[in-house]
Amino acid sequence: MGVAVPDTYVELADLAMARGVAPGKYVDGLGVTRMGVPLVDEDTVTLAARAARMALESAHCSPDDIGLLVVGTETAVDHSKPVASYVQGLLGLSTRCRIFETKHACYGGTAALQMALDWVRSGSAKGRKALIVCSDIARYGVGTPGEPTQGAGAVAMLVSDHPALVVLEAGKTGVYSKDVMDFWRPLYSKDALVDGHYSVECYLAALEGAYRAYQEAAGDAGGEGAYSDRFAALVYHVPYGKMSRKAHRHLRTLDGDAAPDASFDRLVGHSLVMPSQVGNIYTGSMYLALASLLSSAPEDLTGKRVGLFSYGSGSCAEFFSGVVQDGAQARVKALGLEARLARRRALSIPEYEDVMRAREHLDERPAADAAGSGFRYQGTRDHKRIYAT
Ligand code: HMG
């Protein structure tokens, strides 16, 4: 696994004050303390490439080992050329690699992951690995209710028949999809549009449908106690921390738990440590929450089952599960993600607003002459995006 977030962020308490809102509404009411805000040399490609490089390096995996690269994103940089092709170039992946992009709001990365699992299980992988990257920059209009639920980041995962972190359980998955208009981004807009409170209802309805479908697929419903106590942890899609709390309350109520909040800290709390400092990263949000769980849970999760709920507006959702492998927590801790989050620089609100304005015209920004390094977007020349390697 690899994770990339922007080097800069906005303190939600500062944003609340600038918008004339009580800081408690964003920090406690939404459960977010900071949101990642990318500067103008960062885009979906650079975040994806940085996360993918970390995944390859941490697994000591050569670019030639990758036979499939899929980038799930809803903030692509081109109508035709996939983010995945830029990532292939930046990382030097083999030409014998199948490469494309998937889109279904925040579910796009999970769609890619499930497809990669089938590719590995079918034998088509022939010993090679799939590289799945979820990369997005969440953007709502300045001053809208969605503004404090922005964020940016990427999570990359290697999928193979010898998983080092989590074994995703074959057949144990429940899907729920429904055509709804809860959140969308028209082709002419850089900002997402959302029917906020309705989107929460859609998320919860999808959770219920996917959870029921999972129980049917697993064929083990019934028995003593709450069904979700079969999981050592539950990782929900996190547009903002409070949504995970609402999700958990709903799921435990479905389980017949008369005190549905009582298990929240035990089953969900550790998955929110990092998302609460980064904000919504759309496709990668649930996977950042999984990284957070593996990095910060104090108990040994080896051999234990984790429930995963992915939701994409529009909508498609999936509840699936995995078993944590020996050494997984040490591997994720070794990525040093919490230290990386701590090293970021805070933007003042005027600086953040300047960045938001500048990002409006990023696609047409003339490429800078000075050569940079480290996977940075330099601008566009002859209608072609230029990246520093
Ligand atoms: P809002 O309507 O301005 O906020 O925006 P609110 O009035 O609902 O207040 C939020 C919470 O703060 C409430 O708590 C208040 O009580 C509390 P709740 O009742 O929900 O438990 N509150 C306070 N708490 C402490 N101190 C205070 C205080 N004041 C109020 N002083 C909304 C909220 C979520 C609608 C908005 O941020 C939004 O539209 N966000 C974007 C949409 C979103 O994230 N939806 C989530 C589900 S859909 C999804 O997850 C998919 C998505 O990731 C996209 C994709 O799939 O690609 C978004």
GROMACS .gro file of C-alpha atoms in nm, residues 27-324:
model
  298
   27VAL     CA    1  -1.461   1.994   1.390
   28ASP     CA    2  -1.721   1.809   1.601
   29GLY     CA    3  -2.033   1.831   1.384
   30LEU     CA    4  -1.857   1.694   1.073
   31GLY     CA    5  -1.566   1.525   1.251
   32VAL     CA    6  -1.288   1.681   1.042
   33THR     CA    7  -0.993   1.880   1.182
   34ARG     CA    8  -0.792   1.948   0.864
   35MET     CA    9  -0.841   1.908   0.490
   36GLY     CA   10  -0.565   1.856   0.237
   37VAL     CA   11  -0.544   2.132  -0.025
   38PRO     CA   12  -0.310   2.074  -0.320
   39LEU     CA   13  -0.097   2.355  -0.463
   40VAL     CA   14  -0.092   2.421  -0.837
   41ASP     CA   15   0.187   2.170  -0.913
   42GLU     CA   16  -0.020   1.881  -0.777
   43ASP     CA   17  -0.302   1.702  -0.959
   44THR     CA   18  -0.470   1.362  -0.973
   45VAL     CA   19  -0.176   1.224  -1.174
   46THR     CA   20   0.099   1.340  -0.938
   47LEU     CA   21  -0.088   1.213  -0.631
   48ALA     CA   22  -0.149   0.878  -0.802
   49ALA     CA   23   0.215   0.845  -0.910
   50ARG     CA   24   0.347   0.931  -0.563
   51ALA     CA   25   0.117   0.678  -0.393
   52ALA     CA   26   0.200   0.410  -0.652
   53ARG     CA   27   0.575   0.464  -0.610
   54MET     CA   28   0.540   0.421  -0.234
   55ALA     CA   29   0.343   0.098  -0.281
   56LEU     CA   30   0.605  -0.046  -0.519
   57GLU     CA   31   0.896   0.056  -0.298
   58SER     CA   32   0.742  -0.069   0.026
   59ALA     CA   33   0.669  -0.409  -0.133
   60HIS     CA   34   1.013  -0.421  -0.308
   61CYS     CA   35   0.821  -0.472  -0.629
   62SER     CA   36   0.977  -0.404  -0.970
   63PRO     CA   37   0.774  -0.210  -1.231
   64ASP     CA   38   0.803  -0.519  -1.453
   65ASP     CA   39   0.602  -0.723  -1.200
   66ILE     CA   40   0.288  -0.521  -1.276
   67GLY     CA   41   0.054  -0.675  -1.535
   68LEU     CA   42  -0.249  -0.453  -1.469
   69LEU     CA   43  -0.273  -0.088  -1.368
   70VAL     CA   44  -0.611   0.070  -1.303
   71VAL     CA   45  -0.665   0.418  -1.163
   72GLY     CA   46  -1.004   0.482  -1.008
   73THR     CA   47  -1.086   0.853  -1.012
   74GLU     CA   48  -1.370   1.099  -1.053
   75THR     CA   49  -1.135   1.393  -1.103
   76ALA     CA   50  -0.952   1.283  -1.416
   77VAL     CA   51  -0.736   1.526  -1.613
   78ASP     CA   52  -0.845   1.434  -1.967
   79HIS     CA   53  -1.163   1.313  -2.139
   80SER     CA   54  -0.970   1.047  -2.329
   81LYS     CA   55  -0.621   0.975  -2.196
   82PRO     CA   56  -0.643   0.793  -1.863
   83VAL     CA   57  -0.456   0.903  -1.551
   84ALA     CA   58  -0.319   0.548  -1.554
   85SER     CA   59  -0.119   0.613  -1.873
   86TYR     CA   60   0.058   0.911  -1.717
   87VAL     CA   61   0.131   0.695  -1.411
   88GLN     CA   62   0.268   0.420  -1.635
   89GLY     CA   63   0.507   0.671  -1.791
   90LEU     CA   64   0.615   0.831  -1.463
   91LEU     CA   65   0.682   0.494  -1.298
   92GLY     CA   66   0.831   0.324  -1.603
   93LEU     CA   67   0.588   0.032  -1.604
   94SER     CA   68   0.622  -0.238  -1.866
   95THR     CA   69   0.454  -0.206  -2.206
   96ARG     CA   70   0.305  -0.552  -2.138
   97CYS     CA   71   0.067  -0.406  -1.884
   98ARG     CA   72  -0.309  -0.356  -1.929
   99ILE     CA   73  -0.388   0.003  -1.837
  100PHE     CA   74  -0.708   0.201  -1.793
  101GLU     CA   75  -0.918   0.426  -1.569
  102THR     CA   76  -1.246   0.356  -1.390
  103LYS     CA   77  -1.516   0.600  -1.284
  104HIS     CA   78  -1.807   0.565  -1.052
  105ALA     CA   79  -1.780   0.854  -0.804
  106CYS     CA   80  -1.611   0.729  -0.484
  107TYR     CA   81  -1.679   0.366  -0.580
  108GLY     CA   82  -1.447   0.379  -0.885
  109GLY     CA   83  -1.145   0.246  -0.694
  110THR     CA   84  -1.341  -0.041  -0.543
  111ALA     CA   85  -1.472  -0.135  -0.889
  112ALA     CA   86  -1.109  -0.153  -1.003
  113LEU     CA   87  -1.002  -0.350  -0.699
  114GLN     CA   88  -1.280  -0.608  -0.738
  115MET     CA   89  -1.193  -0.649  -1.105
  116ALA     CA   90  -0.826  -0.698  -1.013
  117LEU     CA   91  -0.919  -0.965  -0.757
  118ASP     CA   92  -1.106  -1.155  -1.029
  119TRP     CA   93  -0.806  -1.114  -1.263
  120VAL     CA   94  -0.575  -1.267  -1.000
  121ARG     CA   95  -0.821  -1.544  -0.899
  122SER     CA   96  -0.892  -1.643  -1.259
  123GLY     CA   97  -0.524  -1.718  -1.320
  124SER     CA   98  -0.493  -1.445  -1.587
  125ALA     CA   99  -0.234  -1.266  -1.374
  126LYS     CA  100   0.015  -1.551  -1.426
  127GLY     CA  101   0.214  -1.451  -1.119
  128ARG     CA  102   0.211  -1.078  -1.195
  129LYS     CA  103   0.052  -0.817  -0.972
  130ALA     CA  104  -0.220  -0.560  -1.022
  131LEU     CA  105  -0.157  -0.201  -0.917
  132ILE     CA  106  -0.480  -0.029  -0.818
  133VAL     CA  107  -0.466   0.343  -0.749
  134CYS     CA  108  -0.746   0.560  -0.612
  135SER     CA  109  -0.668   0.927  -0.668
  136ASP     CA  110  -0.884   1.237  -0.637
  137ILE     CA  111  -0.909   1.602  -0.549
  138ALA     CA  112  -1.245   1.670  -0.381
  139ARG     CA  113  -1.366   2.016  -0.462
  140TYR     CA  114  -1.689   2.200  -0.377
  141GLY     CA  115  -1.767   2.568  -0.422
  142VAL     CA  116  -1.617   2.821  -0.180
  143GLY     CA  117  -1.880   2.912   0.080
  144THR     CA  118  -2.106   2.610   0.006
  145PRO     CA  119  -2.205   2.354   0.276
  146GLY     CA  120  -1.977   2.103   0.102
  147GLU     CA  121  -1.668   2.328   0.133
  148PRO     CA  122  -1.551   2.184   0.469
  149THR     CA  123  -1.574   1.831   0.325
  150GLN     CA  124  -1.304   1.877   0.059
  151GLY     CA  125  -0.967   1.700   0.060
  152ALA     CA  126  -0.714   1.542  -0.174
  153GLY     CA  127  -0.506   1.230  -0.183
  154ALA     CA  128  -0.432   0.894  -0.335
  155VAL     CA  129  -0.402   0.539  -0.211
  156ALA     CA  130  -0.227   0.270  -0.415
  157MET     CA  131  -0.259  -0.102  -0.353
  158LEU     CA  132  -0.082  -0.406  -0.494
  159VAL     CA  133  -0.307  -0.705  -0.553
  160SER     CA  134  -0.154  -1.051  -0.578
  161ASP     CA  135  -0.210  -1.412  -0.481
  162HIS     CA  136   0.029  -1.362  -0.186
  163PRO     CA  137  -0.122  -1.063  -0.005
  164ALA     CA  138   0.093  -0.919   0.272
  165LEU     CA  139  -0.168  -0.693   0.432
  166VAL     CA  140  -0.522  -0.823   0.390
  167VAL     CA  141  -0.671  -1.132   0.225
  168LEU     CA  142  -0.996  -1.016   0.065
  169GLU     CA  143  -1.244  -1.301   0.104
  170ALA     CA  144  -1.366  -1.455  -0.222
  171GLY     CA  145  -1.745  -1.451  -0.257
  172LYS     CA  146  -1.797  -1.249   0.062
  173THR     CA  147  -1.928  -0.933  -0.092
  174GLY     CA  148  -2.266  -0.761  -0.116
  175VAL     CA  149  -2.351  -0.496  -0.374
  176TYR     CA  150  -2.627  -0.234  -0.380
  177SER     CA  151  -2.674   0.008  -0.669
  178LYS     CA  152  -2.947   0.258  -0.753
  179ASP     CA  153  -2.984   0.548  -0.996
  180VAL     CA  154  -3.001   0.854  -0.767
  181MET     CA  155  -2.906   1.221  -0.804
  182ASP     CA  156  -2.732   1.281  -0.471
  183PHE     CA  157  -2.393   1.410  -0.586
  184TRP     CA  158  -2.261   1.479  -0.934
  185ARG     CA  159  -2.023   1.700  -1.132
  186PRO     CA  160  -2.149   1.820  -1.472
  187LEU     CA  161  -1.896   1.819  -1.755
  188TYR     CA  162  -1.883   2.201  -1.749
  189SER     CA  163  -1.794   2.231  -1.381
  190LYS     CA  164  -1.478   2.191  -1.173
  191ASP     CA  165  -1.686   2.190  -0.853
  192ALA     CA  166  -1.904   1.900  -0.744
  193LEU     CA  167  -2.275   1.964  -0.691
  194VAL     CA  168  -2.453   1.785  -0.412
  195ASP     CA  169  -2.791   1.748  -0.248
  196GLY     CA  170  -2.613   1.715   0.088
  197HIS     CA  171  -2.873   1.578   0.327
  198TYR     CA  172  -3.023   1.356   0.057
  199SER     CA  173  -2.673   1.217  -0.013
  200VAL     CA  174  -2.651   1.107   0.350
  201GLU     CA  175  -2.986   0.924   0.314
  202CYS     CA  176  -2.866   0.757  -0.009
  203TYR     CA  177  -2.543   0.648   0.160
  204LEU     CA  178  -2.733   0.491   0.451
  205ALA     CA  179  -2.985   0.316   0.223
  206ALA     CA  180  -2.696   0.175   0.020
  207LEU     CA  181  -2.518   0.060   0.337
  208GLU     CA  182  -2.830  -0.127   0.443
  209GLY     CA  183  -2.873  -0.290   0.102
  210ALA     CA  184  -2.508  -0.390   0.067
  211TYR     CA  185  -2.486  -0.520   0.426
  212ARG     CA  186  -2.793  -0.740   0.375
  213ALA     CA  187  -2.653  -0.866   0.044
  214TYR     CA  188  -2.321  -0.946   0.215
  215GLN     CA  189  -2.497  -1.149   0.483
  216GLU     CA  190  -2.681  -1.348   0.216
  217ALA     CA  191  -2.359  -1.408   0.022
  218ALA     CA  192  -2.169  -1.511   0.335
  219GLY     CA  193  -2.459  -1.740   0.428
  220ASP     CA  194  -2.392  -1.705   0.799
  221ALA     CA  195  -2.670  -1.473   0.924
  222GLY     CA  196  -2.847  -1.564   1.247
  223GLY     CA  197  -2.677  -1.681   1.563
  224GLU     CA  198  -2.615  -1.503   1.891
  225GLY     CA  199  -2.529  -1.134   1.928
  226ALA     CA  200  -2.486  -0.851   1.677
  227TYR     CA  201  -2.376  -0.973   1.332
  228SER     CA  202  -2.118  -0.696   1.307
  229ASP     CA  203  -1.939  -0.825   1.619
  230ARG     CA  204  -1.797  -1.088   1.385
  231PHE     CA  205  -1.567  -0.812   1.262
  232ALA     CA  206  -1.273  -0.683   1.465
  233ALA     CA  207  -1.317  -0.348   1.290
  234LEU     CA  208  -1.547  -0.177   1.042
  235VAL     CA  209  -1.411   0.061   0.781
  236TYR     CA  210  -1.669   0.284   0.613
  237HIS     CA  211  -1.635   0.524   0.322
  238VAL     CA  212  -1.544   0.852   0.496
  239PRO     CA  213  -1.659   1.172   0.322
  240TYR     CA  214  -1.623   1.321   0.673
  241GLY     CA  215  -1.583   1.147   1.008
  242LYS     CA  216  -1.939   1.204   1.127
  243MET     CA  217  -2.069   1.007   0.827
  244SER     CA  218  -1.888   0.699   0.958
  245ARG     CA  219  -2.056   0.752   1.294
  246LYS     CA  220  -2.398   0.777   1.126
  247ALA     CA  221  -2.318   0.466   0.920
  248HIS     CA  222  -2.214   0.269   1.224
  249ARG     CA  223  -2.523   0.374   1.418
  250HIS     CA  224  -2.740   0.259   1.128
  251LEU     CA  225  -2.562  -0.072   1.088
  252ARG     CA  226  -2.579  -0.155   1.459
  253THR     CA  227  -2.948  -0.063   1.461
  254LEU     CA  228  -2.997  -0.312   1.176
  255ASP     CA  229  -2.818  -0.563   1.399
  256GLY     CA  230  -3.078  -0.500   1.671
  257ASP     CA  231  -2.830  -0.326   1.902
  258ALA     CA  232  -3.023  -0.110   2.151
  259ALA     CA  233  -2.710   0.103   2.219
  260PRO     CA  234  -2.582   0.145   1.860
  261ASP     CA  235  -2.315   0.405   1.946
  262ALA     CA  236  -2.154   0.204   2.226
  263SER     CA  237  -1.923   0.005   1.994
  264PHE     CA  238  -1.813   0.303   1.781
  265ASP     CA  239  -1.471   0.370   1.937
  266ARG     CA  240  -1.386  -0.001   1.948
  267LEU     CA  241  -1.492  -0.092   1.595
  268VAL     CA  242  -1.451   0.233   1.399
  269GLY     CA  243  -1.243   0.490   1.590
  270HIS     CA  244  -0.895   0.390   1.466
  271SER     CA  245  -0.999   0.407   1.102
  272LEU     CA  246  -1.074   0.780   1.137
  273VAL     CA  247  -0.739   0.904   1.270
  274MET     CA  248  -0.599   0.985   0.924
  275PRO     CA  249  -0.919   1.072   0.734
  276SER     CA  250  -1.000   1.337   0.995
  277GLN     CA  251  -0.670   1.510   0.904
  278VAL     CA  252  -0.704   1.482   0.526
  279GLY     CA  253  -1.076   1.518   0.445
  280ASN     CA  254  -1.263   1.345   0.167
  281ILE     CA  255  -1.034   1.194  -0.094
  282TYR     CA  256  -1.329   1.033  -0.279
  283THR     CA  257  -1.212   0.699  -0.429
  284GLY     CA  258  -0.931   0.659  -0.176
  285SER     CA  259  -1.127   0.755   0.136
  286MET     CA  260  -1.215   0.406   0.254
  287TYR     CA  261  -0.864   0.280   0.178
  288LEU     CA  262  -0.707   0.569   0.371
  289ALA     CA  263  -0.935   0.465   0.657
  290LEU     CA  264  -0.805   0.107   0.624
  291ALA     CA  265  -0.446   0.237   0.633
  292SER     CA  266  -0.539   0.440   0.939
  293LEU     CA  267  -0.679   0.133   1.113
  294LEU     CA  268  -0.372  -0.080   1.036
  295SER     CA  269  -0.137   0.198   1.138
  296SER     CA  270  -0.303   0.312   1.460
  297ALA     CA  271  -0.498   0.019   1.614
  298PRO     CA  272  -0.312  -0.077   1.932
  299GLU     CA  273  -0.437  -0.438   1.938
  300ASP     CA  274  -0.296  -0.717   1.723
  301LEU     CA  275  -0.542  -0.766   1.435
  302THR     CA  276  -0.359  -1.066   1.285
  303GLY     CA  277  -0.607  -1.326   1.161
  304LYS     CA  278  -0.901  -1.099   1.239
  305ARG     CA  279  -1.179  -1.002   0.997
  306VAL     CA  280  -1.237  -0.642   0.891
  307GLY     CA  281  -1.562  -0.526   0.725
  308LEU     CA  282  -1.525  -0.270   0.444
  309PHE     CA  283  -1.800  -0.047   0.307
  310SER     CA  284  -1.740   0.148  -0.012
  311TYR     CA  285  -1.999   0.401  -0.138
  312GLY     CA  286  -2.004   0.597  -0.461
  313SER     CA  287  -2.276   0.850  -0.526
  314GLY     CA  288  -2.502   0.800  -0.818
  315SER     CA  289  -2.489   0.520  -0.681
  316CYS     CA  290  -2.306   0.193  -0.625
  317ALA     CA  291  -2.196   0.048  -0.294
  318GLU     CA  292  -2.025  -0.268  -0.178
  319PHE     CA  293  -1.977  -0.432   0.160
  320PHE     CA  294  -1.693  -0.683   0.161
  321SER     CA  295  -1.444  -0.825   0.406
  322GLY     CA  296  -1.084  -0.920   0.452
  323VAL     CA  297  -0.859  -1.094   0.701
  324VAL     CA  298  -0.555  -0.907   0.833
   0.00000   0.00000   0.00000
